[in-house]
Structures are given as structure tokens and as C-alpha cells.
Amino acid sequence: MYLKADDIHAYISGDIIECMASSDNVIRAGFTPKFQDVNTLVDILTYDHDPPEQQLLPATAYPFVKLNAAAYSSGSSAQLYDPPIEEFAVVRTALKRAGAKATFEPLAGPSIVLATSGSGTISVGPTQEQIKEGWVYFVGATAELVLENASDGDDELVTFRAFCEIDAQANGSS
């Protein structure tokens, strides 16, 4: 789901990760023990909205990943959610059984990987670490990323990778 700036939202149910552009204007009005500023929220809201079918982002197959035989045969996938903004995109990877592996081509910018279920290994360049539900990793630009499900049985390893591609000309490189 993609929401524009100044659109109100609340999460009621479902599997949710929130990825947002850099901002200093998070304003809360309910469902949280954190500071709430209802008056400011009411003042800044646009009170405009798109229909749900325009807010839902279609998932597309992520083209820059290679799945091994165990991943293919189990129906594992890497799905891209690409909002209509430049700040970031998100890839959801579901490795459906032990031994399923996804090898991602290096990106031109940084990313973070969040595991929401299962366990396995994460390799960034030559370094391999354990990954499991609730763990988050930083992946630097130009590093190959490999995720592998190392669970017992048929437990699924699900990760979300939020990334930003950096334009080489924008940062002074050629």
C-alpha cells in the first residue's frame, strides 16, 4: 500500500512493515502511548484520498535475484513493491523451505533487511551471519546479498529489503 504525504493511516490487522521517506513531521493522534497532537494533525491533513485500488501497490517479480533449485521447487519468491517516489522501494522475499536460497545482485545504494518470520543466514559480501524474526541488517552499496532458509522443516523465511538506488551522477561519481 502506498500513501501520500499528509494522508492519515492506521494499521488494524495483517502483516505490516512501514517504510517512509525521511521526515521530521510524524504526528500521532491515537492508538499509541507516544505523544499525540490531535490539533496539529487536524490542521495539516489534506482530507483527500485515493480509492483503495490506487493505493495498493502491485507486487512484481524482482528481476535482480537468482533463486536456487530448492527455492524454485518450493515456490519461493522475491516480489518488488515500487512506490511512485524516488526515496525507496521494497523487496519481499519468501524462502519457503530449508535450503532455499536467494542471491541478489549488488545495488548502487544502501539497504536494510528485516526478517519477519523464520530463520536462516544472511551473507553480505564475504560475511555470513544468522538472521531470524525481528532481526535487521544494513547492507552497504555494491555488496552482493545472499539469503538462505536454514529453518527446521518447512518454516518459511520472510524478509523485507528496503533500498535506495543512488544515481552515480548525483553523488559526483561517473
XYZ file of C-alpha atoms in Angstrom:
174
model
C 0.000 0.000 0.000
C 1.280 3.468 -0.830
C 0.036 6.560 0.999
C 0.927 10.105 0.006
C 2.369 12.623 2.453
C -0.207 14.028 4.886
C -2.585 11.074 4.408
C -3.870 9.700 7.675
C -3.455 5.979 8.241
C -3.817 3.332 10.916
C -2.898 -0.334 10.883
C -5.704 -2.561 12.094
C -4.632 -6.055 11.010
C -2.376 -8.004 8.684
C 1.347 -8.303 8.111
C 2.731 -4.798 8.023
C 6.068 -3.120 7.606
C 6.184 0.642 7.254
C 8.819 2.310 5.140
C 8.668 6.061 4.810
C 10.705 8.826 3.275
C 12.887 10.895 5.564
C 10.691 13.263 7.530
C 10.522 15.145 10.792
C 6.754 15.543 10.831
C 5.314 12.348 12.282
C 2.177 13.422 14.079
C 0.198 10.919 16.140
C -3.420 11.155 17.218
C -4.351 7.754 18.616
C -3.631 4.071 19.134
C -0.220 4.810 20.664
C 1.283 5.541 24.075
C 3.575 8.107 22.389
C 2.920 11.860 22.344
C -0.306 12.719 20.498
C -1.053 16.085 18.870
C -4.613 15.919 17.564
C -4.942 19.650 16.806
C -1.844 19.759 14.592
C -2.898 16.580 12.816
C -6.348 18.004 12.071
C -4.740 21.193 10.705
C -2.293 19.506 8.279
C -4.443 16.731 6.837
C -5.474 17.150 3.226
C -8.785 15.294 3.741
C -8.253 13.955 0.243
C -7.816 10.285 -0.556
C -7.390 7.913 -3.440
C -9.586 4.842 -3.810
C -8.090 1.652 -2.327
C -7.281 0.189 -5.751
C -4.988 3.178 -6.410
C -3.294 2.900 -3.002
C -2.486 -0.812 -3.258
C 0.907 -1.403 -4.843
C 1.026 -4.343 -7.205
C 3.833 -6.781 -6.498
C 6.047 -7.638 -9.455
C 8.740 -10.280 -9.715
C 12.080 -8.782 -8.677
C 14.380 -9.272 -11.692
C 17.784 -8.940 -9.985
C 17.735 -12.126 -7.901
C 18.709 -15.714 -8.605
C 16.831 -18.474 -6.761
C 18.425 -21.911 -6.307
C 16.663 -25.202 -7.155
C 15.280 -25.627 -3.618
C 13.760 -22.151 -3.809
C 12.203 -22.715 -7.252
C 10.750 -26.124 -6.388
C 9.162 -24.813 -3.176
C 7.525 -21.780 -4.803
C 9.810 -19.252 -3.113
C 9.715 -15.708 -4.465
C 11.155 -12.204 -4.406
C 8.476 -9.571 -5.046
C 9.134 -5.881 -5.694
C 6.906 -3.130 -4.288
C 7.933 0.055 -6.084
C 6.043 3.190 -4.969
C 5.840 6.227 -7.274
C 8.623 8.045 -5.403
C 12.416 8.025 -5.694
C 13.310 7.601 -2.000
C 12.933 3.814 -1.751
C 11.479 0.529 -2.962
C 10.885 -2.713 -1.032
C 11.502 -6.361 -1.952
C 9.633 -9.089 -0.041
C 11.482 -12.404 -0.174
C 9.779 -15.630 0.921
C 12.066 -18.675 1.066
C 9.605 -21.485 1.666
C 11.772 -24.330 2.974
C 15.186 -25.204 4.368
C 17.920 -24.873 1.764
C 16.034 -22.327 -0.350
C 18.462 -19.554 -1.297
C 18.171 -16.149 -2.987
C 21.245 -14.357 -4.360
C 20.683 -10.650 -5.047
C 22.792 -8.606 -7.429
C 24.587 -5.624 -5.833
C 22.698 -2.328 -5.680
C 24.085 1.163 -6.268
C 22.773 2.314 -2.886
C 22.306 1.183 0.720
C 19.536 -1.051 2.023
C 18.187 -2.613 5.181
C 16.908 -6.181 5.521
C 14.248 -7.038 8.116
C 13.257 -10.637 8.886
C 9.576 -11.013 9.791
C 9.442 -14.805 10.146
C 11.654 -17.862 10.097
C 15.404 -18.170 10.405
C 18.406 -18.641 8.191
C 21.611 -16.982 7.115
C 22.396 -13.647 5.533
C 25.620 -13.092 3.624
C 26.781 -9.627 2.670
C 29.921 -9.903 0.622
C 32.211 -12.385 2.416
C 30.463 -12.054 5.811
C 27.799 -14.579 6.848
C 25.533 -14.114 9.878
C 22.432 -15.721 11.341
C 19.109 -13.986 10.617
C 15.778 -14.625 12.304
C 12.451 -12.988 13.002
C 12.856 -9.442 14.317
C 16.483 -9.008 13.256
C 17.549 -6.142 10.994
C 20.718 -5.799 8.915
C 22.317 -2.937 6.994
C 23.647 -3.752 3.522
C 26.085 -1.276 2.016
C 26.062 -0.178 -1.603
C 27.642 -2.518 -4.187
C 27.523 -5.585 -1.889
C 26.053 -8.879 -3.056
C 23.341 -10.174 -0.701
C 22.531 -13.862 -0.169
C 19.636 -15.090 1.982
C 19.184 -18.772 2.821
C 16.451 -20.516 4.776
C 18.052 -22.666 7.479
C 14.887 -23.496 9.413
C 13.833 -26.882 10.640
C 11.286 -28.416 8.292
C 9.055 -26.234 6.160
C 9.209 -22.971 8.140
C 9.286 -20.010 5.779
C 11.991 -17.317 5.984
C 10.376 -13.983 5.077
C 12.408 -10.799 4.736
C 11.767 -7.281 3.525
C 14.579 -5.273 1.946
C 14.101 -1.518 1.685
C 16.591 0.107 -0.636
C 17.516 3.314 -2.361
C 19.384 3.336 -5.649
C 21.856 6.218 -5.788
C 22.351 7.919 -9.126
C 26.106 7.900 -9.831
C 25.976 11.385 -11.387
C 24.096 12.825 -8.400
C 26.860 11.892 -5.942
C 29.776 13.092 -8.078
C 30.796 9.681 -9.449
C 30.994 8.848 -13.115
